[in-house]
Amino acid sequence: MRPLKLVPDNTNIPFLKWRNVAMGLSILLIVGSIALCFVKGFNLGIDFVGGQQTRVTFTQPVEIPQLRERIEALGVGEATIQRAGTTNEYSIRTPLPEGGEDAANKAASAIRGAIVKSYPGAQVGGAQSVSGKVSEELFRNGAISLSLAMIAIALYIWFRFEWQFGVGALFALFHDVALTLGFFALTQLEFDLNIVAAVLTIIGYSLNDTIVVYDRIRENMRKYRKMEMEELLNLSINETLSRTVVTSLSIGIVLTILLVLGPDVIFGFTAAMLLGIVIGTFSSVYVSAAILLWLKLRPDSFLPKEASGPKGVEGAERVSFKDMP
């Protein structure tokens, strides 16, 4: 029985033929995502805004204004109520009361008692409490982690390959992070520490995919020093296409199942990861590789003169990607 091949051998797809359209779309999406982040902002979870959060699952439809009035009548402050997951599951967020842990426990007990009394059959989960100081530190540390991760990755690729590769990888990572953040600003899904972990994971996945393509580009630059750069990039992308498709598809199938059947607590994380797989695969082809052309990278730009390989010695005939078997 022959093994299943999702991608035929020796594909000859001119990916970079559409690089200008793809890059224009990417820039448009980046600008739109940044605008959404500033205009709409994020639905920050309790990890970042502090306070007390309680999840409640009702057995009947609930009028949110009426529920808010009953919660605020307890004297626990202004209540923010949002649907969380299923139709009758809600997240109730209130300010953290002064007086330490005892005051927080009393407020949580009051909320639980009022809900059970007014809505028989409702299931009230445990209350989570995060102080304002801790939430500020978490938000700051999360932003610093994302920034340092991207800078460190760009520097590594710069020294490992060449500065053009570092610029391409950094822009691709910025593209992936910006679009992910824009998605959460648009959908107003809760943004908590799980999403920060998802974004860091997306950075790792996108970087891995980009380095696989970059490594093949470097190998082909040693082998085909007379080939036009656009054709060499297309050749490298096609040679790694099977690996890219199989990896992305296998991870995407798992994430889709988790998105549909998984628990609500990881819905945001799973949605971020699934989106990251799509945009990370796109950026490794149409962003990180295309930038190498605009930065004037040449097959002989950082290779020693004595480097040689199949059809790679000085004076050899010019090789075309279209002539490859």
Coordinates of C-alpha atoms in Angstrom, one line a residue:
M1 CA 0.0 0.0 0.0
R2 CA 1.5 3.3 -1.1
P3 CA 1.7 6.0 1.6
L4 CA -0.7 9.0 1.3
K5 CA 0.9 12.1 -0.1
L6 CA -0.9 15.4 0.6
V7 CA 1.6 17.3 -1.6
P8 CA 2.9 15.8 -4.9
D9 CA 6.6 15.4 -5.4
N10 CA 8.5 18.2 -7.3
T11 CA 5.8 20.8 -7.0
N12 CA 6.5 23.9 -9.1
I13 CA 4.2 26.6 -7.6
P14 CA 5.4 30.2 -8.2
F15 CA 4.4 31.5 -4.7
L16 CA 6.3 34.8 -4.9
K17 CA 4.5 35.7 -8.1
W18 CA 1.7 37.1 -5.8
R19 CA 4.1 38.5 -3.2
N20 CA 3.0 42.1 -3.7
V21 CA -0.7 41.3 -3.3
A22 CA 0.0 39.1 -0.3
M23 CA 2.2 41.8 1.4
G24 CA -0.3 44.5 0.7
L25 CA -3.0 42.3 2.3
S26 CA -0.7 41.7 5.3
I27 CA 0.0 45.4 5.8
L28 CA -3.6 46.2 5.6
L29 CA -4.5 43.6 8.2
I30 CA -1.7 44.8 10.5
V31 CA -2.9 48.4 10.3
G32 CA -6.5 47.3 10.9
S33 CA -5.4 45.1 13.9
I34 CA -3.4 47.9 15.5
A35 CA -6.4 50.3 15.0
L36 CA -8.8 47.8 16.6
C37 CA -6.4 47.4 19.6
F38 CA -6.5 51.1 20.3
V39 CA -10.1 51.8 19.4
K40 CA -11.9 48.8 20.9
G41 CA -9.2 47.6 23.3
F42 CA -9.2 44.1 24.9
N43 CA -11.7 42.3 27.1
L44 CA -9.0 41.9 29.8
G45 CA -9.5 39.0 32.1
I46 CA -9.2 39.2 35.9
D47 CA -5.5 38.3 35.5
F48 CA -4.8 41.8 34.1
V49 CA -7.5 44.1 35.6
G50 CA -7.7 42.7 39.1
G51 CA -10.9 42.1 41.1
Q52 CA -13.1 39.1 41.8
Q53 CA -14.6 36.8 39.2
T54 CA -17.4 34.2 39.6
R55 CA -18.7 31.9 36.8
V56 CA -22.3 30.9 37.0
T57 CA -24.3 28.4 34.8
F58 CA -28.0 29.1 34.9
T59 CA -30.7 26.6 34.1
Q60 CA -32.9 29.2 32.5
P61 CA -32.5 32.4 30.4
V62 CA -31.3 35.4 32.4
E63 CA -31.9 39.1 32.0
I64 CA -28.4 40.7 32.4
P65 CA -29.7 44.1 33.6
Q66 CA -31.8 42.4 36.3
L67 CA -28.9 40.2 37.4
R68 CA -26.6 43.2 37.6
E69 CA -29.0 45.1 39.8
R70 CA -29.2 42.1 42.2
I71 CA -25.5 41.8 42.4
E72 CA -24.8 45.5 42.9
A73 CA -27.5 45.7 45.6
L74 CA -25.3 43.5 47.8
G75 CA -22.8 46.4 48.1
V76 CA -19.9 44.7 46.3
G77 CA -19.4 47.5 43.8
E78 CA -20.1 47.8 40.0
A79 CA -20.6 44.4 38.4
T80 CA -19.4 43.5 34.9
I81 CA -21.4 40.6 33.5
Q82 CA -20.5 38.8 30.2
R83 CA -21.5 35.6 28.6
A84 CA -18.8 33.0 28.9
G85 CA -19.0 29.9 26.7
T86 CA -22.4 28.3 26.6
T87 CA -25.7 30.2 26.3
N88 CA -26.6 30.3 30.0
E89 CA -23.0 30.6 31.4
Y90 CA -21.9 34.0 32.6
S91 CA -18.9 35.6 34.1
I92 CA -19.6 38.0 36.9
R93 CA -16.7 40.4 37.7
T94 CA -16.7 42.8 40.7
P95 CA -14.0 45.0 42.3
L96 CA -11.8 43.4 44.9
P97 CA -13.2 44.6 48.3
E98 CA -10.9 46.3 50.8
G99 CA -10.1 44.3 53.9
G100 CA -8.1 41.5 52.5
E101 CA -9.0 37.8 52.1
D102 CA -11.8 37.8 54.7
A103 CA -13.7 40.6 52.9
A104 CA -13.2 38.9 49.5
N105 CA -14.6 35.6 50.9
K106 CA -17.6 37.4 52.4
A107 CA -18.3 39.2 49.1
A108 CA -18.1 35.8 47.2
S109 CA -20.4 34.2 49.7
A110 CA -22.9 37.0 49.3
I111 CA -22.9 36.8 45.6
R112 CA -23.3 33.0 45.7
G113 CA -26.2 33.2 48.1
A114 CA -28.0 35.9 46.1
I115 CA -27.8 33.9 42.9
V116 CA -28.8 30.6 44.4
K117 CA -31.8 32.3 46.0
S118 CA -33.0 34.2 43.0
Y119 CA -32.2 31.6 40.4
P120 CA -32.9 28.0 41.7
G121 CA -30.8 25.4 40.1
A122 CA -27.9 27.7 39.1
Q123 CA -24.4 26.3 39.5
V124 CA -22.0 28.8 41.0
G125 CA -18.3 28.1 40.5
G126 CA -15.5 29.2 42.8
A127 CA -14.6 32.9 43.0
Q128 CA -11.1 34.0 41.7
S129 CA -9.5 37.0 43.2
V130 CA -6.5 39.0 41.9
S131 CA -5.3 42.3 43.4
G132 CA -4.7 45.3 41.3
K133 CA -1.0 45.4 41.9
V134 CA -0.5 41.8 40.9
S135 CA -2.6 42.3 37.7
E136 CA -0.5 45.3 36.7
E137 CA 2.7 43.3 37.2
L138 CA 1.2 40.4 35.1
F139 CA 0.3 42.7 32.3
R140 CA 3.7 44.4 32.3
N141 CA 5.6 41.1 32.5
G142 CA 3.5 39.6 29.7
A143 CA 4.2 42.5 27.4
I144 CA 7.9 42.5 28.2
S145 CA 8.0 38.7 27.6
L146 CA 6.5 39.0 24.1
S147 CA 8.8 41.9 23.1
L148 CA 12.0 40.2 24.4
A149 CA 11.1 36.9 22.8
M150 CA 10.7 38.6 19.4
I151 CA 13.9 40.6 19.7
A152 CA 15.9 37.6 20.9
I153 CA 14.6 35.5 18.0
A154 CA 15.5 38.2 15.4
L155 CA 19.0 38.5 16.9
Y156 CA 19.6 34.8 16.8
I157 CA 18.5 34.5 13.2
W158 CA 20.7 37.5 12.3
F159 CA 23.8 35.9 13.7
R160 CA 22.8 32.4 12.5
F161 CA 22.0 33.4 8.9
E162 CA 22.3 37.0 7.8
W163 CA 20.8 40.4 8.7
Q164 CA 18.2 40.1 6.0
F165 CA 16.9 36.9 7.4
G166 CA 16.7 38.5 10.9
V167 CA 14.6 41.4 9.6
G168 CA 12.3 39.0 7.7
A169 CA 11.8 36.8 10.7
L170 CA 11.1 39.8 13.0
F171 CA 8.5 41.3 10.6
A172 CA 6.8 37.9 10.2
L173 CA 6.6 37.5 14.0
F174 CA 5.2 41.0 14.4
H175 CA 2.7 40.2 11.6
D176 CA 1.5 37.1 13.5
V177 CA 1.3 38.8 16.9
A178 CA -0.5 41.8 15.5
L179 CA -3.1 39.8 13.7
T180 CA -3.7 37.6 16.8
L181 CA -4.2 40.6 19.0
G182 CA -6.4 42.2 16.4
F183 CA -8.6 39.1 16.4
F184 CA -9.1 39.4 20.2
A185 CA -9.8 43.1 20.0
L186 CA -12.4 42.4 17.2
T187 CA -14.2 39.4 18.9
Q188 CA -13.8 40.7 22.5
L189 CA -12.9 37.2 23.7
E190 CA -11.5 37.3 27.2
F191 CA -7.8 38.2 27.1
D192 CA -6.0 36.5 30.0
L193 CA -2.7 34.8 30.8
N194 CA -3.8 31.8 28.7
I195 CA -3.8 34.0 25.6
V196 CA -0.3 35.3 26.4
A197 CA 0.8 31.7 26.5
A198 CA -0.9 31.1 23.2
V199 CA 0.8 34.1 21.6
L200 CA 4.2 32.9 22.8
T201 CA 3.4 29.4 21.4
I202 CA 2.4 31.0 18.1
I203 CA 5.8 32.8 18.0
G204 CA 7.6 29.5 18.5
Y205 CA 5.6 27.7 15.8
S206 CA 5.9 30.5 13.3
L207 CA 9.6 30.8 14.0
N208 CA 10.1 27.1 13.5
D209 CA 8.3 27.1 10.2
T210 CA 10.3 30.2 9.1
I211 CA 13.6 28.7 10.0
V212 CA 12.8 25.5 8.1
V213 CA 12.3 27.6 4.9
Y214 CA 15.3 29.8 5.7
D215 CA 17.6 26.8 6.1
R216 CA 16.5 25.4 2.8
I217 CA 17.0 28.8 1.2
R218 CA 20.6 28.9 2.5
E219 CA 21.3 25.4 1.3
N220 CA 20.1 26.3 -2.2
M221 CA 22.1 29.5 -2.2
R222 CA 25.2 27.4 -1.8
K223 CA 24.1 25.0 -4.6
Y224 CA 22.6 27.3 -7.2
R225 CA 24.6 30.5 -7.0
K226 CA 23.7 31.4 -10.6
M227 CA 19.9 31.1 -10.1
E228 CA 17.7 34.2 -9.9
M229 CA 16.7 34.9 -6.3
E230 CA 13.0 34.8 -6.9
E231 CA 13.3 31.4 -8.5
L232 CA 15.5 30.2 -5.7
L233 CA 13.0 31.2 -3.1
N234 CA 10.2 29.5 -4.9
L235 CA 12.3 26.4 -5.2
S236 CA 13.0 26.4 -1.5
I237 CA 9.4 26.9 -0.5
N238 CA 8.3 24.1 -2.8
E239 CA 10.9 21.8 -1.4
T240 CA 9.6 22.4 2.2
L241 CA 5.9 22.5 1.1
S242 CA 5.1 18.9 2.1
R243 CA 6.5 19.4 5.6
T244 CA 4.6 22.6 6.0
V245 CA 1.3 21.2 4.9
V246 CA 1.5 18.0 6.9
T247 CA 2.5 19.9 10.1
S248 CA 0.0 22.6 9.8
L249 CA -2.9 20.3 8.9
S250 CA -2.2 17.8 11.7
I251 CA -2.0 20.5 14.3
G252 CA -5.0 22.3 12.8
I253 CA -7.2 19.1 13.0
V254 CA -6.4 18.7 16.7
L255 CA -7.1 22.3 17.5
T256 CA -10.4 22.3 15.5
I257 CA -11.6 19.3 17.6
L258 CA -10.6 21.1 20.8
L259 CA -12.3 24.3 19.6
V260 CA -15.6 22.4 19.0
L261 CA -15.6 19.8 21.8
G262 CA -13.1 21.1 24.3
P263 CA -14.0 22.8 27.6
D264 CA -15.0 26.5 27.6
V265 CA -12.0 27.4 29.8
I266 CA -9.6 26.8 26.9
F267 CA -11.7 28.2 24.1
G268 CA -9.8 31.4 23.8
F269 CA -6.4 29.6 23.9
T270 CA -7.5 27.2 21.2
A271 CA -9.0 29.9 19.0
A272 CA -5.7 31.9 19.3
M273 CA -3.6 28.8 18.4
L274 CA -5.8 27.8 15.4
L275 CA -5.6 31.3 14.1
G276 CA -1.8 31.4 14.7
I277 CA -1.3 28.2 12.7
V278 CA -3.0 29.8 9.7
I279 CA -1.3 33.1 9.8
G280 CA 2.1 31.6 10.8
T281 CA 2.0 29.4 7.7
F282 CA 1.1 32.3 5.5
S283 CA 3.8 34.6 6.9
S284 CA 6.6 32.0 6.5
V285 CA 5.9 31.9 2.8
Y286 CA 4.6 35.4 1.8
V287 CA 6.2 37.6 4.4
S288 CA 9.5 36.2 5.7
A289 CA 10.6 34.9 2.2
A290 CA 9.3 37.9 0.2
I291 CA 11.2 40.4 2.4
L292 CA 14.5 38.8 1.3
L293 CA 13.8 40.0 -2.2
W294 CA 13.1 43.5 -1.2
L295 CA 16.2 43.6 1.0
K296 CA 18.3 42.7 -2.1
L297 CA 19.6 39.3 -0.8
R298 CA 21.7 37.6 -3.5
P299 CA 22.7 33.9 -3.7
D300 CA 26.4 35.0 -3.4
S301 CA 25.9 37.7 -0.8
F302 CA 27.5 36.0 2.2
L303 CA 29.0 32.8 0.7
P304 CA 32.8 32.4 0.3
K305 CA 34.1 32.5 -3.3
E306 CA 35.3 28.9 -3.1
A307 CA 31.9 27.5 -2.2
S308 CA 30.7 25.1 -4.8
G309 CA 28.0 22.6 -5.4
P310 CA 25.8 21.1 -8.1
K311 CA 25.8 23.8 -10.8
G312 CA 27.1 26.2 -8.2
V313 CA 30.7 26.9 -9.3
E314 CA 31.7 30.3 -10.8
G315 CA 31.1 30.4 -14.5
A316 CA 28.5 27.6 -14.5
E317 CA 25.4 28.1 -16.6
R318 CA 22.5 30.0 -15.1
V319 CA 20.0 27.7 -13.6
S320 CA 16.2 28.3 -13.7
F321 CA 13.6 27.1 -11.3
K322 CA 11.4 26.2 -14.2
D323 CA 14.1 23.8 -15.5
M324 CA 14.3 21.9 -12.3
P325 CA 13.0 18.3 -12.5

